[in-house]
Structure formats: structure tokens, C-alpha cells
Short mmCIF file of C-alpha atoms in Angstrom, two decimals:
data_model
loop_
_atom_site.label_atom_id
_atom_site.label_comp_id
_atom_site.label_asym_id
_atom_site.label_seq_id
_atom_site.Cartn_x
_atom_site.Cartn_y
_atom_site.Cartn_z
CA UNK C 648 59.25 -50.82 -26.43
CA UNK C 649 56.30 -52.78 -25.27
CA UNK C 650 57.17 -52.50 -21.75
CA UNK C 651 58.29 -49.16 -21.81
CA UNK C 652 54.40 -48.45 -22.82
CA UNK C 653 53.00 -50.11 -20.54
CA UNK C 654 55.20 -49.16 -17.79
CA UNK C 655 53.28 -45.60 -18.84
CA UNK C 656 50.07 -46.92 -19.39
CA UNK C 657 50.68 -48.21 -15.56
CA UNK C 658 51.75 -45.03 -14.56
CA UNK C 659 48.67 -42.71 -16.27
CA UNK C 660 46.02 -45.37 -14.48
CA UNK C 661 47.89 -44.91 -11.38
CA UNK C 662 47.80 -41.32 -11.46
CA UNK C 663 43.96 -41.07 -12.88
CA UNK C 664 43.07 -43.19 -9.85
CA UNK C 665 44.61 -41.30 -7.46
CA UNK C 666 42.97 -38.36 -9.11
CA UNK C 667 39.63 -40.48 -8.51
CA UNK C 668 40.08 -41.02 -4.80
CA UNK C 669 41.03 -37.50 -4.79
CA UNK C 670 37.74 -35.68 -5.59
CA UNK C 671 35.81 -38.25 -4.03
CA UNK C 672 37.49 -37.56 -0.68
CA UNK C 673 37.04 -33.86 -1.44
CA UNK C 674 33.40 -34.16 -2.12
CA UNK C 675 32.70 -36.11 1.03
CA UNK C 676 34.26 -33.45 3.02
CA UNK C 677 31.95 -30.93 0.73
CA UNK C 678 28.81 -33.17 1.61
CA UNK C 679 29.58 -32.46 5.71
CA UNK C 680 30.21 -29.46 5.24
CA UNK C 681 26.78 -28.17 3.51
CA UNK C 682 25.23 -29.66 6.14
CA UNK C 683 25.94 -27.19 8.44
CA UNK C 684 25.47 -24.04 5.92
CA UNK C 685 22.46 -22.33 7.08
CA UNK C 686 19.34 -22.41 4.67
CA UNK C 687 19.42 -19.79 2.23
CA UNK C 688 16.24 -18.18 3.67
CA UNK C 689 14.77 -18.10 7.26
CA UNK C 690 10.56 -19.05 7.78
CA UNK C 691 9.28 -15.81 9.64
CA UNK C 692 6.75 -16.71 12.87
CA UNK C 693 3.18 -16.62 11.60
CA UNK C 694 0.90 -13.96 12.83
CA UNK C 695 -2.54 -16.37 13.79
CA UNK C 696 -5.40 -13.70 13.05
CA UNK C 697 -7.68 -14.39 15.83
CA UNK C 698 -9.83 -11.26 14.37
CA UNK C 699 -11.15 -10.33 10.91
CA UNK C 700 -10.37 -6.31 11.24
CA UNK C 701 -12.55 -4.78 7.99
CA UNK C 702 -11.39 -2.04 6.13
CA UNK C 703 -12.22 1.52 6.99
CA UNK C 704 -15.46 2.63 4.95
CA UNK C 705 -14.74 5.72 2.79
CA UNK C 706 -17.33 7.82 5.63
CA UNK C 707 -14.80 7.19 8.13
CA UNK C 708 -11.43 8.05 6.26
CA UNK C 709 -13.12 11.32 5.18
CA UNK C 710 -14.41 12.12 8.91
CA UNK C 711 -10.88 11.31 10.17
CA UNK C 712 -9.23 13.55 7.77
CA UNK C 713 -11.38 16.40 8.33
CA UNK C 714 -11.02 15.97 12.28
CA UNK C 715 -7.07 15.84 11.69
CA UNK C 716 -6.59 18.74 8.81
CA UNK C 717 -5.66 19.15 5.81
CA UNK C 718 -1.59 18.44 6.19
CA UNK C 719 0.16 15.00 6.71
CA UNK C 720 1.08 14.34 10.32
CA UNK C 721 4.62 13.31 9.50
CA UNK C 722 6.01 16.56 11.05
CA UNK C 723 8.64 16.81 8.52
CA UNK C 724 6.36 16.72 5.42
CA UNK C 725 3.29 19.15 5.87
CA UNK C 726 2.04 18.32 2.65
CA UNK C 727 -1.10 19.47 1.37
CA UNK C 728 -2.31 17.22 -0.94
CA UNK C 729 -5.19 14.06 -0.84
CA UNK C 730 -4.65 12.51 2.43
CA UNK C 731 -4.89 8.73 3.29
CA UNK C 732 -5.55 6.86 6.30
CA UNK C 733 -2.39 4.35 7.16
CA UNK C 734 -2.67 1.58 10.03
CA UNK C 735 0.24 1.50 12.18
CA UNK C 736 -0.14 -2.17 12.69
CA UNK C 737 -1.03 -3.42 9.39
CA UNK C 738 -4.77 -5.32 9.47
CA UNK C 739 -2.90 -7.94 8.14
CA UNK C 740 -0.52 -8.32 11.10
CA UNK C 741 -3.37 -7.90 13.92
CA UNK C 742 -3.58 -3.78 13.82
CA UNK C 743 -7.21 -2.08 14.68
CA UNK C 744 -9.41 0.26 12.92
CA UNK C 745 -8.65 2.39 16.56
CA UNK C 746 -7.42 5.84 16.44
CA UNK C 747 -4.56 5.13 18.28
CA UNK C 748 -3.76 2.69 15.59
CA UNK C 749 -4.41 4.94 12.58
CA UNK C 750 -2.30 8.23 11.28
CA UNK C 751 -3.02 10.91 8.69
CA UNK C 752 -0.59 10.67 5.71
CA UNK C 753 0.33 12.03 2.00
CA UNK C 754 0.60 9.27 -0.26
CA UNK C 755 4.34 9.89 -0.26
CA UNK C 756 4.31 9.58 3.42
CA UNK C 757 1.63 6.38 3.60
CA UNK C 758 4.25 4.67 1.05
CA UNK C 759 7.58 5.21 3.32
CA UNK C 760 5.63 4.03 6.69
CA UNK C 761 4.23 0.68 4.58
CA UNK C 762 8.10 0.20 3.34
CA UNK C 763 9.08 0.51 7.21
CA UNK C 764 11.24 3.57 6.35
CA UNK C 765 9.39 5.74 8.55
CA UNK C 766 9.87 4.02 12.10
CA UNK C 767 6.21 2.44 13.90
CA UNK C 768 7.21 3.96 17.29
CA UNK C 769 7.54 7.53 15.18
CA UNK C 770 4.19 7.25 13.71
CA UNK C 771 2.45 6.39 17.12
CA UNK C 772 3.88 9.45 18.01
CA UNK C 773 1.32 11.09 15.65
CA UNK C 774 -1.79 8.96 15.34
CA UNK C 775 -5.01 10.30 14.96
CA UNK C 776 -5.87 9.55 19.00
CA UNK C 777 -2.48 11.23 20.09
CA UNK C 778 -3.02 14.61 18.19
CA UNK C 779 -7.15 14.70 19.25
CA UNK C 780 -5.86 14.03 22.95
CA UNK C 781 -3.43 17.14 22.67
CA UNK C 782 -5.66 19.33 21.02
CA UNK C 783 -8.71 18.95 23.44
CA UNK C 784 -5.55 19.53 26.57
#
């Protein structure tokens, strides 16, 4: 009887070590092989600013708006409501106070071209140097 248990106690160390060399194979193939995941997030390029732009003062948002009207120059929103003064090209990423940079908005409107839902190219199509150019033609 005292064989016959050790002959299992052999066997269960044989298979426990076999179990062993198992996951530690499997775990050096897991260690290659999250070496070539991608990281979980990508660094974006850095914008250098090369120019501190300042903030419109509250004379030149009104004078703009009054130039422009009284409706948002998205053409599909028309609204007539308090109107803000968006940059095109964020401050932030380089953008000017310039009136080709700058567009008449709703709030509604200024919050969908910060989000990037309203397309940049769009909202050049519309800024406050583009709509003084057609008007004096």
C-alpha cells in the first residue's frame, strides 16, 4: 500500500510540474507578445506657440457682431439670439484675432464648431472677412 501511494504521490508531482513549466512557457510567450501591442494611447505633436494671441476685448466682439447682424452665420441655423465670437483656429492652437479667422455664432452653434462637429473648412466659408468681402462686391 505504501508504494501504491507513492507511486501517486509521484504521479500528482509529475503532473503539477508539468503544469508549472506549462504556464511559465505560456507567460513567456505572453511577455513577447505585449511587447508589440501598441500603447493604449498615442502623444499628439505639440503646437510650439511662437505668439501670445490675447483675447478679443468685449468693444471688439460687440463691433463685429453689429458689422455681421443679428443671425448666426451657420447658414443652417439663423438664430436670433446673443451672438458670440468663435476662432476658427483656436488661440490655443496658433489661430488670430483676424477676421478671416473669426465667425459669428449662437451659442448652440459656437459649442458644435469647438466640439469639431461643425467642419473648420465650413466655417471659413463664413468668417467675418468672407461675408464683409461679399457684401462690399
Amino acid at each position: 500500500m505504501n508504494e501504491t501511494l507513492l507511486n501517486i504521490l509521484f504521479f500528482i508531482v509529475a503532473i503539477v510540474l508539468i503544469l508549472i513549466v506549462a504556464v511559465v512557457t505560456k507567460s513567456k510567450d505572453n511577455v513577447s507578445k505585449t511587447e508589440k501591442v501598441p500603447p493604449l494611447y498615442q502623444t499628439k505633436k505639440q503646437n510650439l506657440i511662437t505668439e501670445i494671441v490675447s483675447p478679443l476685448s468685449s468693444a471688439k466682439k460687440e463691433l463685429l457682431i453689429k458689422e455681421i447682424g443679428t443671425k448666426c452665420c451657420n447658414p443652417t441655423c439663423k438664430v436670433n439670439m446673443p451672438l458670440e465670437i468663435h476662432h476658427i483656429i483656436p488661440r490655443s492652437k496658433g489661430g488670430s484675432n483676424k477676421e478671416n479667422n473669426l465667425i459669428v455664432l449662437c451659442p448652440n452653434c459656437h459649442t458644435l464648431a469647438d466640439n469639431g462637429t461643425i467642419a473648420r473648412q465650413r466655417l471659413k466659408l463664413y468668417s467675418v472677412a468672407k461675408i464683409k468681402r461679399d457684401r462690399r462686391n
